[in-house]
CSV table of C-alpha atoms in Angstrom, one decimal:
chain,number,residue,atom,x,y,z
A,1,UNK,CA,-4.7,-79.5,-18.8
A,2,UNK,CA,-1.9,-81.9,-20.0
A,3,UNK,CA,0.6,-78.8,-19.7
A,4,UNK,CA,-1.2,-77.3,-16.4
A,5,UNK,CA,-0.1,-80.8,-14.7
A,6,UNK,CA,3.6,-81.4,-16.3
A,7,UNK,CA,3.9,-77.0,-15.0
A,8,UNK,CA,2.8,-78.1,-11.4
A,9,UNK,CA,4.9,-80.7,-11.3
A,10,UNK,CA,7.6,-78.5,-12.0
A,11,UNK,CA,6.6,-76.2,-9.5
A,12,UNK,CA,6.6,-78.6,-6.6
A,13,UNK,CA,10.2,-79.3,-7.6
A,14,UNK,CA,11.2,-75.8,-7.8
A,15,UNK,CA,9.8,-75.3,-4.3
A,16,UNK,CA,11.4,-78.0,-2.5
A,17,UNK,CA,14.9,-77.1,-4.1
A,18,UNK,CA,17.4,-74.8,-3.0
A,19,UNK,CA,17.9,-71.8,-4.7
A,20,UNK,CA,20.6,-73.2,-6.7
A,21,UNK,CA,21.7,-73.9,-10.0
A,22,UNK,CA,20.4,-78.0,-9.6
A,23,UNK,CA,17.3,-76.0,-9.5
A,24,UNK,CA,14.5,-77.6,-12.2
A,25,UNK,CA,14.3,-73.7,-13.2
A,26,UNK,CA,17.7,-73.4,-14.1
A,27,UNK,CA,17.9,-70.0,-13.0
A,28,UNK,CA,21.0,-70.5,-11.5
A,29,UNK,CA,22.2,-68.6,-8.8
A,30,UNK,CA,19.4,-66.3,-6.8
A,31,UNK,CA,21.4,-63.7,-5.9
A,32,UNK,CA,20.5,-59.9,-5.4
A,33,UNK,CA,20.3,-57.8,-8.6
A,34,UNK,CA,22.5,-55.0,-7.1
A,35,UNK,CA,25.3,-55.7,-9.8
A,36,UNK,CA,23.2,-55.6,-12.5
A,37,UNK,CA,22.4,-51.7,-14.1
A,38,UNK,CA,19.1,-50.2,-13.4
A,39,UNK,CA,17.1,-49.9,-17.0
A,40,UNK,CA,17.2,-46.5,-17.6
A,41,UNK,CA,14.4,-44.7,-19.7
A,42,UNK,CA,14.6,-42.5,-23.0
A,43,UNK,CA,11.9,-40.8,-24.8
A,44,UNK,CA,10.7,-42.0,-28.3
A,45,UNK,CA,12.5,-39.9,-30.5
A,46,UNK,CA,10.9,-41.2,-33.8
A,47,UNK,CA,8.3,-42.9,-34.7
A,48,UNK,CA,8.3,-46.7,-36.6
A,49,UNK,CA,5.9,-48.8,-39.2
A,50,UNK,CA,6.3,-51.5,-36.5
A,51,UNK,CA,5.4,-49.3,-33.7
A,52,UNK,CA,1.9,-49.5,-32.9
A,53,UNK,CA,1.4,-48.8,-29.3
A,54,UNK,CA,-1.1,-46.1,-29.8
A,55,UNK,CA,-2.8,-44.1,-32.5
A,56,UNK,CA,-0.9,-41.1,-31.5
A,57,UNK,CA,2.6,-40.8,-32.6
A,58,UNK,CA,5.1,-39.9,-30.3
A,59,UNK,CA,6.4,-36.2,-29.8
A,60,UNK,CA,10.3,-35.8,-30.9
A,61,UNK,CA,11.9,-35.2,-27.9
A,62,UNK,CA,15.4,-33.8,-27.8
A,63,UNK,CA,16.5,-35.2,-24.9
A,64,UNK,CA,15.5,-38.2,-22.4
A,65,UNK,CA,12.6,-37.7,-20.2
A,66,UNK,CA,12.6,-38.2,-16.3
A,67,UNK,CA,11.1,-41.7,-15.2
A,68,UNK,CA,6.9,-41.9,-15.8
A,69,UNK,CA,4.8,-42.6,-12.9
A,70,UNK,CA,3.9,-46.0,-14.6
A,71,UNK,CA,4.1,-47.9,-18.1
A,72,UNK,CA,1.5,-50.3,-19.4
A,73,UNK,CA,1.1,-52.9,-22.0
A,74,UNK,CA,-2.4,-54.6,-23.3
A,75,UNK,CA,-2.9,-57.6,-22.6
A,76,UNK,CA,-5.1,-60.4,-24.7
A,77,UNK,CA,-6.8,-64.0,-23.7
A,78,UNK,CA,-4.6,-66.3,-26.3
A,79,UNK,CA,-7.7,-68.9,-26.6
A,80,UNK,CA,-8.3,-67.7,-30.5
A,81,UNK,CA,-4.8,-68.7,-31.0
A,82,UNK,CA,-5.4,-72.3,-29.2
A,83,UNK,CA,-3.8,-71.2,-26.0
A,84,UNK,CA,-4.5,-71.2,-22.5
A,85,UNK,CA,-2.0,-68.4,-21.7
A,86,UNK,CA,-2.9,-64.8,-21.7
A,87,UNK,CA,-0.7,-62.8,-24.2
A,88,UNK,CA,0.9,-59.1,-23.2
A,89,UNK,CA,1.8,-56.5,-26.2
A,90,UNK,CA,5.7,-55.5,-26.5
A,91,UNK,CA,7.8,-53.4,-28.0
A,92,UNK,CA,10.9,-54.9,-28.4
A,93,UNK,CA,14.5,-53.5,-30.2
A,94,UNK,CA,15.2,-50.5,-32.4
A,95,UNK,CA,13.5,-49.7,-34.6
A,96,UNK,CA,10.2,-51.2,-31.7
A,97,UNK,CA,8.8,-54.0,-33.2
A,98,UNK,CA,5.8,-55.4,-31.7
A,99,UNK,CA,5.4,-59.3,-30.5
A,100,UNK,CA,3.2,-61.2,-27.8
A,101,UNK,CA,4.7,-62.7,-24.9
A,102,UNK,CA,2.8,-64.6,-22.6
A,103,UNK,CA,2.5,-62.8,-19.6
A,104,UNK,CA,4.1,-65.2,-16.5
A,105,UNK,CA,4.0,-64.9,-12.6
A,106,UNK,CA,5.4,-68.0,-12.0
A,107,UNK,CA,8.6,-67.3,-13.8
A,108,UNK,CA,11.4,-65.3,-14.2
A,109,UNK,CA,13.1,-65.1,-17.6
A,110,UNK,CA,12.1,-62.4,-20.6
A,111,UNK,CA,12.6,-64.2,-23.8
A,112,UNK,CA,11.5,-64.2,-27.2
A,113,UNK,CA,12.3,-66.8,-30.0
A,114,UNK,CA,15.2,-65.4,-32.0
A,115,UNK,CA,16.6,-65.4,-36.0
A,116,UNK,CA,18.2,-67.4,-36.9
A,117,UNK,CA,16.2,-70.3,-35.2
A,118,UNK,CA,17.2,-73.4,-35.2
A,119,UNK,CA,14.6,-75.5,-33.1
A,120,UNK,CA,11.3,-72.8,-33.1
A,121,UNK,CA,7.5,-73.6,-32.5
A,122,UNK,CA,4.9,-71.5,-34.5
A,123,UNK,CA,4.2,-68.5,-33.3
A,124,UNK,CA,1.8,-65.5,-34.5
A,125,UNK,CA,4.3,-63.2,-36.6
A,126,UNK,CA,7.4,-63.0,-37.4
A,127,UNK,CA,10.4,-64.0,-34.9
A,128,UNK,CA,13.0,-61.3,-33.9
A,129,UNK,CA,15.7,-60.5,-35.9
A,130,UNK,CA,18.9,-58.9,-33.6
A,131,UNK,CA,20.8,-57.9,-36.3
A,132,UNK,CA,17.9,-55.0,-37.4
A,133,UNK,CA,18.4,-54.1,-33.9
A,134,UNK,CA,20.5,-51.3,-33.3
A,135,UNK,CA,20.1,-51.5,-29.3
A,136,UNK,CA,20.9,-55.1,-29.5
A,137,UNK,CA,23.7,-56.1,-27.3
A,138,UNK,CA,24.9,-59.7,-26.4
A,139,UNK,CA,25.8,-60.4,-22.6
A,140,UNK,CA,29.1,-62.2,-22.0
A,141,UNK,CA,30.2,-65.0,-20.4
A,142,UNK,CA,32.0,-62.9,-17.5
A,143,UNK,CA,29.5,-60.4,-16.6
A,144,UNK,CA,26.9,-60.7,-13.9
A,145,UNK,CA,23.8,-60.8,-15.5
A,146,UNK,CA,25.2,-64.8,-16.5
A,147,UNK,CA,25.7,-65.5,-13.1
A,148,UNK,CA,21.7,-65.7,-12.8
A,149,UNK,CA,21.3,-68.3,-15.9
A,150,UNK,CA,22.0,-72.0,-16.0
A,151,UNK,CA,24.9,-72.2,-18.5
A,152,UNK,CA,24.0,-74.1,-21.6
A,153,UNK,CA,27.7,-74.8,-22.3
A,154,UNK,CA,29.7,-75.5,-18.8
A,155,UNK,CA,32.2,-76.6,-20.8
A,156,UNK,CA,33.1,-73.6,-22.4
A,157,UNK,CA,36.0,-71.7,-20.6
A,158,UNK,CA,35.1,-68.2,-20.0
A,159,UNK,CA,37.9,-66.1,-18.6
A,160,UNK,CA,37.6,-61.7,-18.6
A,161,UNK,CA,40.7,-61.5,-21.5
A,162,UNK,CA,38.4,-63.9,-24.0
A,163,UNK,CA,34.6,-63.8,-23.0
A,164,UNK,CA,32.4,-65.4,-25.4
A,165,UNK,CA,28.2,-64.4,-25.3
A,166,UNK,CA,26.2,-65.9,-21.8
A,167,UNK,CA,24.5,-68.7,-23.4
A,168,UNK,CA,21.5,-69.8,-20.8
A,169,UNK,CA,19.1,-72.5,-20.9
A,170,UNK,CA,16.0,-72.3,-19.1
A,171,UNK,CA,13.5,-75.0,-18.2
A,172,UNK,CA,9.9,-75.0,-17.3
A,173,UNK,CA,8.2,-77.2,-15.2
A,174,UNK,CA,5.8,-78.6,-17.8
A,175,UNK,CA,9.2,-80.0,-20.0
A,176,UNK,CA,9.1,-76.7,-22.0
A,177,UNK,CA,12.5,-75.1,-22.6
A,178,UNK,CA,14.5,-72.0,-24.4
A,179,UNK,CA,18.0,-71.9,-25.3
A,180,UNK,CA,19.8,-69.0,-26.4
A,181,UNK,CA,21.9,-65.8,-25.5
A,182,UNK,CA,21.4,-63.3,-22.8
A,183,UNK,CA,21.8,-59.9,-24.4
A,184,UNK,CA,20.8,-56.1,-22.9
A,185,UNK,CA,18.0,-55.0,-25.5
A,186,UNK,CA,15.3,-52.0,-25.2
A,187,UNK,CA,11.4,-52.5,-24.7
A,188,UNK,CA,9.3,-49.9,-25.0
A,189,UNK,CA,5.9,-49.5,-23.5
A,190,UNK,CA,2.8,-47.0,-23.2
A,191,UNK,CA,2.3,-44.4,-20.9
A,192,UNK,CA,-1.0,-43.1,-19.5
A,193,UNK,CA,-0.9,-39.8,-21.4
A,194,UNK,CA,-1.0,-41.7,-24.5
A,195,UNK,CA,3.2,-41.1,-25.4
A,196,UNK,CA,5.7,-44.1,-25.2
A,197,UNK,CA,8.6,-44.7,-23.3
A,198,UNK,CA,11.8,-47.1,-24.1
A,199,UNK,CA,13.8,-49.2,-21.3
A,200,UNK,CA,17.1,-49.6,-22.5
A,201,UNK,CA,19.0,-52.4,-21.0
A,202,UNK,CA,16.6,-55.0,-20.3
A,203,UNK,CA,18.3,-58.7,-19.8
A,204,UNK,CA,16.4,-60.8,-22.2
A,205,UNK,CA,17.2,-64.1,-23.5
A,206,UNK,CA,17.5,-64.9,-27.2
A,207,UNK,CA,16.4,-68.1,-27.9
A,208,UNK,CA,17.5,-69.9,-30.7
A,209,UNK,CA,16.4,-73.6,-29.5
A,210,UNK,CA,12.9,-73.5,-28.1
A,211,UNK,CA,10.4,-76.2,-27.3
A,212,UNK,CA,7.1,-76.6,-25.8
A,213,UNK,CA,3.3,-75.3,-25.5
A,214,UNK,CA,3.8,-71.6,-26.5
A,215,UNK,CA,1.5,-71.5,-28.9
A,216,UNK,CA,0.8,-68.6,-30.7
A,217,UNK,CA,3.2,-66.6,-28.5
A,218,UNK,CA,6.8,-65.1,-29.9
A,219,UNK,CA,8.4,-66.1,-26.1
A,220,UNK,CA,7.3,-65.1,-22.2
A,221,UNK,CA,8.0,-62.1,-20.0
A,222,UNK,CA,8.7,-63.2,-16.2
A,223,UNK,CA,6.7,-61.6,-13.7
A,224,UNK,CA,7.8,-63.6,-10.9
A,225,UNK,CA,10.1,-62.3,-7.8
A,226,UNK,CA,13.6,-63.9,-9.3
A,227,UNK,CA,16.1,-61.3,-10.2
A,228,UNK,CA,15.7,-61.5,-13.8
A,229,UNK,CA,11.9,-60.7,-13.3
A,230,UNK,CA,10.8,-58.0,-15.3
A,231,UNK,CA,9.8,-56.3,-12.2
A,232,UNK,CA,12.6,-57.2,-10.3
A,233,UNK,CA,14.7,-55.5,-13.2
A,234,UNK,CA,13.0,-52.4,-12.3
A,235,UNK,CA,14.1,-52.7,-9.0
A,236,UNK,CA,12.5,-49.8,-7.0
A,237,UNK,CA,10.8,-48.2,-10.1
A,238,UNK,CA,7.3,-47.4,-10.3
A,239,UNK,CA,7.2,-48.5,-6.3
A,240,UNK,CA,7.5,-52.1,-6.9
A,241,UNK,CA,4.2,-53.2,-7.7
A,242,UNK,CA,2.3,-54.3,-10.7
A,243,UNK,CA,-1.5,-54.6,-11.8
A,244,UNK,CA,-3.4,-56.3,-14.6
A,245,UNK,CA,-7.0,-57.4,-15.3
A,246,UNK,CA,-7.5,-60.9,-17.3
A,247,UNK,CA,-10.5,-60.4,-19.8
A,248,UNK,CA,-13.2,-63.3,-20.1
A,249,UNK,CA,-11.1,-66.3,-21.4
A,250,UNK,CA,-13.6,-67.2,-24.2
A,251,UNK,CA,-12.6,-62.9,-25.8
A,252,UNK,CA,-10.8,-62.3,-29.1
A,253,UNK,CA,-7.6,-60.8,-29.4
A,254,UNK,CA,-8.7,-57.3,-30.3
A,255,UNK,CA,-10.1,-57.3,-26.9
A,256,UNK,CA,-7.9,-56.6,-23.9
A,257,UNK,CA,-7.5,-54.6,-21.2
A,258,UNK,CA,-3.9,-53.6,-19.3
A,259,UNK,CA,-1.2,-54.7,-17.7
A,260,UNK,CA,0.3,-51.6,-15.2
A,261,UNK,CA,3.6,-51.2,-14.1
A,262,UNK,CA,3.4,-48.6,-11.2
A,263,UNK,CA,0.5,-46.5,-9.2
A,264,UNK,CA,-3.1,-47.2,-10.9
A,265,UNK,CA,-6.0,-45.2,-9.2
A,266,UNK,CA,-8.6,-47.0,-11.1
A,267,UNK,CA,-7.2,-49.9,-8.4
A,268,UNK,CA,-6.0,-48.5,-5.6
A,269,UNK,CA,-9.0,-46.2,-5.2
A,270,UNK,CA,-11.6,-48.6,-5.9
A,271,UNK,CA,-14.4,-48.5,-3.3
A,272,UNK,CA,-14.2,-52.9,-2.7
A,273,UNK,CA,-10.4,-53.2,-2.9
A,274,UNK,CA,-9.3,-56.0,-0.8
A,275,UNK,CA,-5.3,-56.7,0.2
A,276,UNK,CA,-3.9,-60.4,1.4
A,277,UNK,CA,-0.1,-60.5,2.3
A,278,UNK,CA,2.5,-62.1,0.4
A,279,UNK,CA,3.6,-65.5,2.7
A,280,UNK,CA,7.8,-65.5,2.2
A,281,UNK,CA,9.2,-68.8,0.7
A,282,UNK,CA,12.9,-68.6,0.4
A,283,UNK,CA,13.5,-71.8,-1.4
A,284,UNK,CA,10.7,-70.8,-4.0
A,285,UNK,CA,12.2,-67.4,-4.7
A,286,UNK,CA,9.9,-66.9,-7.8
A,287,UNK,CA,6.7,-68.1,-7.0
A,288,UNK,CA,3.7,-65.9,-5.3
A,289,UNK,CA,2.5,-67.4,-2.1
A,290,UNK,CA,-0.6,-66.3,-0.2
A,291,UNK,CA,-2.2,-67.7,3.1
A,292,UNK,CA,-5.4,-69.5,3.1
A,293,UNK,CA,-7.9,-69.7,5.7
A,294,UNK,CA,-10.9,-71.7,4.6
A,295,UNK,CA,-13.3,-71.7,1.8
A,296,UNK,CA,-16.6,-71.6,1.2
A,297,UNK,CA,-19.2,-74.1,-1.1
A,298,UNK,CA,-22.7,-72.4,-0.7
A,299,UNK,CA,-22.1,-70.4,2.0
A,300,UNK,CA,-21.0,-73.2,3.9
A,301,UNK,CA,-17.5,-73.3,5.3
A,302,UNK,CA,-15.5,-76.5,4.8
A,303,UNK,CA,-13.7,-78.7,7.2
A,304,UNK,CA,-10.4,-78.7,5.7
A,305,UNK,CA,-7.2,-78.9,8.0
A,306,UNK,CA,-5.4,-75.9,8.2
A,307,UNK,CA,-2.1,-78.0,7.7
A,308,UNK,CA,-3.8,-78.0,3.9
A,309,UNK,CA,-2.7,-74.9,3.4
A,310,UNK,CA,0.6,-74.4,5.7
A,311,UNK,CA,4.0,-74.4,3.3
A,312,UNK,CA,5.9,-78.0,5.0
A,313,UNK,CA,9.5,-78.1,5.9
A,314,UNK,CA,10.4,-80.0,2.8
A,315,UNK,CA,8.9,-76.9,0.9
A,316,UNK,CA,5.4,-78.6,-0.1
A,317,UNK,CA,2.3,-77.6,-0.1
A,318,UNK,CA,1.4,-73.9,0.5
A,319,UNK,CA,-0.9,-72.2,-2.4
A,320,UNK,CA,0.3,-69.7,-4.7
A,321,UNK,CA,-1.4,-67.5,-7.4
A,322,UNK,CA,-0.2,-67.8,-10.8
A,323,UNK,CA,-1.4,-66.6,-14.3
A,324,UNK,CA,0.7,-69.1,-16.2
A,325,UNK,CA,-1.2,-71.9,-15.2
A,326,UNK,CA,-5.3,-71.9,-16.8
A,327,UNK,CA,-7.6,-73.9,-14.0
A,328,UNK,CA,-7.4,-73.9,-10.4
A,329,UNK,CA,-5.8,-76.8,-8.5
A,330,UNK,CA,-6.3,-77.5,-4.6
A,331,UNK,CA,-4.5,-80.2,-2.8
A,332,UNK,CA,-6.0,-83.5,-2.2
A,333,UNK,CA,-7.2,-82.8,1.7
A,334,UNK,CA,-9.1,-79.8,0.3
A,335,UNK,CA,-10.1,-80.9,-2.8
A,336,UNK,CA,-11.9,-83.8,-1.9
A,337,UNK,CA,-14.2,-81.6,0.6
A,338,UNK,CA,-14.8,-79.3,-1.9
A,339,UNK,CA,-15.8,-81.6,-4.9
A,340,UNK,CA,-18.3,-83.4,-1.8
A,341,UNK,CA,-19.9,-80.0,-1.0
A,342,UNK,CA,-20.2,-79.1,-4.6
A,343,UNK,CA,-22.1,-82.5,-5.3
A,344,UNK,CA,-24.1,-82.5,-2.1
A,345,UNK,CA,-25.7,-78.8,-3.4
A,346,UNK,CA,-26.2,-79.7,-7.1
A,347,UNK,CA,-29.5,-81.7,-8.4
A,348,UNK,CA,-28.5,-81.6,-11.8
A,349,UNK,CA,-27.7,-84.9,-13.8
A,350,UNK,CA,-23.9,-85.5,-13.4
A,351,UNK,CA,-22.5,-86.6,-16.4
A,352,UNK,CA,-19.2,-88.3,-17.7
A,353,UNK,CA,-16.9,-86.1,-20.0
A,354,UNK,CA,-13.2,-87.2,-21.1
A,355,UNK,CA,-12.4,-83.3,-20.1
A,356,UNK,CA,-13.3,-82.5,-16.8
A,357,UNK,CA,-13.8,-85.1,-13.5
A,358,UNK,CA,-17.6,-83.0,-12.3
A,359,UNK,CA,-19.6,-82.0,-14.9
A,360,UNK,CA,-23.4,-81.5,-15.2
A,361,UNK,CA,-26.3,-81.6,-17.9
A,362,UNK,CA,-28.2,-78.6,-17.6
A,363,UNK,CA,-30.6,-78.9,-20.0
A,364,UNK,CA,-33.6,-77.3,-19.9
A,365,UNK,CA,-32.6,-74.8,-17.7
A,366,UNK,CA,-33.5,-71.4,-18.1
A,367,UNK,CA,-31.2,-70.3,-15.4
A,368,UNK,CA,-28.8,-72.3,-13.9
A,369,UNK,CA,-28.5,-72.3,-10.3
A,370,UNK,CA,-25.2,-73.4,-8.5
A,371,UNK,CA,-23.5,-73.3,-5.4
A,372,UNK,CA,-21.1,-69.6,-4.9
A,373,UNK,CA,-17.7,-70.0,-3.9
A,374,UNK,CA,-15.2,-68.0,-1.8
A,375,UNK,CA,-11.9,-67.9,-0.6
A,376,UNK,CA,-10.8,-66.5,2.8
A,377,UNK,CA,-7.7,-65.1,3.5
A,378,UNK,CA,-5.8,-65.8,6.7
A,379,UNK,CA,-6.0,-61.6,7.6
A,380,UNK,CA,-9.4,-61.2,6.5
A,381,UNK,CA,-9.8,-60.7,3.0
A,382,UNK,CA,-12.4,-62.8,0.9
A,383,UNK,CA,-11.9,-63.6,-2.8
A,384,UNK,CA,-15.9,-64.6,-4.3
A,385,UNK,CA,-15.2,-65.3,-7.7
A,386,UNK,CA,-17.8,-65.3,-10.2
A,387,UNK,CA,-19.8,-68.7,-11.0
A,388,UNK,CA,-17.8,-68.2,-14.6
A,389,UNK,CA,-14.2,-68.3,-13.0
A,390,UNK,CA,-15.0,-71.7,-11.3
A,391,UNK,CA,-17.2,-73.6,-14.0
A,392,UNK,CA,-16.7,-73.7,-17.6
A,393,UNK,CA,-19.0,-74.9,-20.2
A,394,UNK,CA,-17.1,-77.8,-22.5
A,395,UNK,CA,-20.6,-78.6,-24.5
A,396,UNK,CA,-23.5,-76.5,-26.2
A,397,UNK,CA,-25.7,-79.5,-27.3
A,398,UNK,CA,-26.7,-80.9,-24.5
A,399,UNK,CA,-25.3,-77.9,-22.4
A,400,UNK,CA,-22.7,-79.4,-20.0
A,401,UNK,CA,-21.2,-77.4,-17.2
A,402,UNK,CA,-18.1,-79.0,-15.5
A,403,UNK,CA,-16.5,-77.7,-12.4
A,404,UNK,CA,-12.9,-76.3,-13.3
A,405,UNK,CA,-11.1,-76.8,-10.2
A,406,UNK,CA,-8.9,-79.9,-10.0
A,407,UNK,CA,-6.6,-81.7,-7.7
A,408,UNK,CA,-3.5,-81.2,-7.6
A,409,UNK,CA,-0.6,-83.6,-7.6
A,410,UNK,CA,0.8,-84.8,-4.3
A,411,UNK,CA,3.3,-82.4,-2.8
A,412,UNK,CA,2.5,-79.6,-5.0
A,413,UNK,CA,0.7,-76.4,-3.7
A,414,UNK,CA,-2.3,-75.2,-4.5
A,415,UNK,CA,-2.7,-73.0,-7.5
A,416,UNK,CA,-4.6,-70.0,-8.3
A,417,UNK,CA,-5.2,-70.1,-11.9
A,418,UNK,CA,-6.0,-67.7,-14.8
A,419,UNK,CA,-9.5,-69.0,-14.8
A,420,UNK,CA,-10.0,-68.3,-11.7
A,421,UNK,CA,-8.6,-64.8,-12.4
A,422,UNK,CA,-11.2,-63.3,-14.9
A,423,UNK,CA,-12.6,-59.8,-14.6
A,424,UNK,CA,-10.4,-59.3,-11.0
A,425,UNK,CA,-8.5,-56.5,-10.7
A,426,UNK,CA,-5.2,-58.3,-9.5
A,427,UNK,CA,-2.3,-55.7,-7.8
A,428,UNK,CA,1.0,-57.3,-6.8
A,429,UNK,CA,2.6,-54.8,-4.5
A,430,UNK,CA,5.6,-56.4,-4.4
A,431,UNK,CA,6.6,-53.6,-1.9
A,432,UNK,CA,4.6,-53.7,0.5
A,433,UNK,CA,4.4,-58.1,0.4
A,434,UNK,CA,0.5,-57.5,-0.4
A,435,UNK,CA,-1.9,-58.7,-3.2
A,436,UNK,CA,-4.7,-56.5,-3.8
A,437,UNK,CA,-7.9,-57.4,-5.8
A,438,UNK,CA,-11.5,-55.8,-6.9
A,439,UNK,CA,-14.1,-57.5,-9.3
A,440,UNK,CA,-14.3,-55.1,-12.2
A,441,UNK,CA,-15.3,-55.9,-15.8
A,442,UNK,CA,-11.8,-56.0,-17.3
A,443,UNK,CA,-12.6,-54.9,-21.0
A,444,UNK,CA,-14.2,-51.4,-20.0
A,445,UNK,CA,-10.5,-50.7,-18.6
């Protein structure tokens, strides 16, 4: 939680700013992509050790293939590895070698920690080498692609006739940094027919100084809407949209389910699909913003002010879903009337825990009964999570449910977090400015 609170904090500040390079992000400048190449694809000519994106090797090819309809990547909870992050499979340099990236829609940067490291946390495997990289290419100081970093070294002179590499520095909102290069590199991903596809020129930083609550992770892969996104990368590839399905927090690593780049029928044909627009935020480029209507405790609808869930003129306030945070945070006028309905419809013994603010003994209980919860959407749609996405058991012996929705800090938004997430079917079709969602049971994907 202590990193869930230092993130929002961040993100409140990253909202109010400007798009700019005082930014707490450090993303520097916001501007449009349109300089920057397209990725292009090339088939797998050859098959590695390291690569293990399927069982199947891939077919030789002699020459690259046209763009797939879409490209996916499993993705893992990261609780095994003491993490409340869910982790995505990559593919990263030539020969592929595979590493786990927390999977981010709250930010924008692809990075993974780098050899040789000076300042690295622990991560699960070995960190990436560019030199065995034949696709590996540093960025330079006078190209565009630096233009969208903060520049670790302002100092440094860069002029066209001596460019030195685009050394970025990128900050998160709950104090955790990288620092590195920006270099073009390849990634290479599944397809749905079971062969595997490379991007070649992905901007990715290299980090070589890195600090904070990764664990277990080699780096992160941005899913947000900056231009160094990995979807914004893609530009109009794969029609701009996105999917994944977050399995039961409490899983193991081997199991997962998939993150989708592109058209997925299991989705967009799914009989209870549900779609909620975007809300645009222009000074919070990054972040995914969706308009609240009311919620629900029991069935009941609250009285909350519908200025709780407005974005303000300084840029506060406003909810957003995002995968990078773990519980679910609501802002103090909604909060409170939630935590009071939630009370009010609960007989079990409340009980005191250093963890969680509203938590219950249910001992005895054969089967627990507790209030349902919902979400309404200012055009119509209804998000009913689970009782398991909105309470979490933090004892066995005496069993002690506590209520995993928090407030959040003043001026922040509210946050729709990875708990909250579990076994939905989440599209971002960026696109169309639409989020689309279906309760499915995400390891049978």
């Amino acid at each position: 939680m202590l990193r869930d609170m230092y993130r929002i904090r961040g993100i409140n500040i990253k909202a109010m700013a400007s798009s700019s390079q005082a930014s707490l992000s450090k993303r520097g400048s916001t501007e449009s992509m349109t300089s920057v190449p397209t990725p292009q694809f090339a088939s797998e000519k050859e098959s590695s050790p390291q690569f293990r994106p399927s069982e199947a090797s891939p077919s030789p090819s002699p020459a690259p293939l046209p763009w797939p309809q879409g490209i996916s990547s499993h993705v893992e909870s990261g609780v095994t590895l003491g993490s409340g992050e869910y982790f995505m499979d990559v593919y990263i340099g030539s020969p592929p070698r595979h590493f786990m990236l927390i999977m981010d829609t709250g930010s924008d940067l692809i990075w993974t920690q780098c050899n040789p490291c000076k300042n690295c946390y622990e991560q699960e495997g070995p960190l990436f080498t560019p030199n065995s990289s034949s696709s590996y290419r540093l960025v330079t100081c006078s190209e565009p692609q630096c233009k969208l970093v903060y520049n670790a070294n302002p100092d440094e002179e860069c002029t066209e006739q001596k460019p030195h590499s685009c050394k970025y520095s990128y900050w998160y909102g709950d104090k955790s940094n990288t620092t590195g290069e920006l270099a073009l590199e390849t990634m290479t991903f599944n397809l749905p027919n079971g062969h595997h596809y490379t991007l070649n020129g992905l901007v990715i930083g290299c980090g070589y100084s890195n600090y904070g609550l990764f664990r277990g992770a080699a780096g992160l892969l941005g899913l947000g809407k900056g231009p160094l996104s990995f979807p914004s990368q893609l530009h109009n590839r794969f029609g701009r949209k996105f999917s994944y399905c977050l399995v039961s927090r409490n899983s193991d690593l081997n199991v997962s389910s998939m993150l989708t780049f592109g058209e997925d029928e299991r989705l967009t044909k799914h009989p209870h699909m549900q779609y909620t627009g975007f809300v645009n935020h222009t000074s919070a480029a990054t972040f995914y913003y969706l308009s609240i209507a009311k919620v629900s405790v029991g069935g009941v609808d609250m009285l909350i002010p519908a200025s709780a869930w407005t974005i303000g003129a300084n840029g506060q306030g406003g909810t957003i879903i995002d995968s990078g945070t773990t519980l679910t945070y609501f802002v103090k006028e909604a909060y409170e009337q939630i935590v009071m309905a939630f009370e009010s419809q609960i007989m079990y013994p409340k009980i005191q825990t250093s963890l969680l603010d509203h938590c219950f003994n249910v001992s005895g209980q054969t089967e627990v009964q507790l209030p349902t919860f919902s979400i309404s959407f200012a055009d119509g749609a209804v998000l009913s999570p689970p009782l398991e996405n909105y309470f979490i058991e933090v004892e066995t012996e005496p069993p002690i449910l506590c209520l995993a929705l928090l407030e959040a800090p003043a001026g922040s938004p509210s946050i729709l977090g990875n708990y909250l997430q579990q076994n939905i079917h989440l599209l971002y079709d960026v696109g169309s400015h639409r989020l689309g969602f279906a309760h499915v049971a995400c390891n049978a994907l």
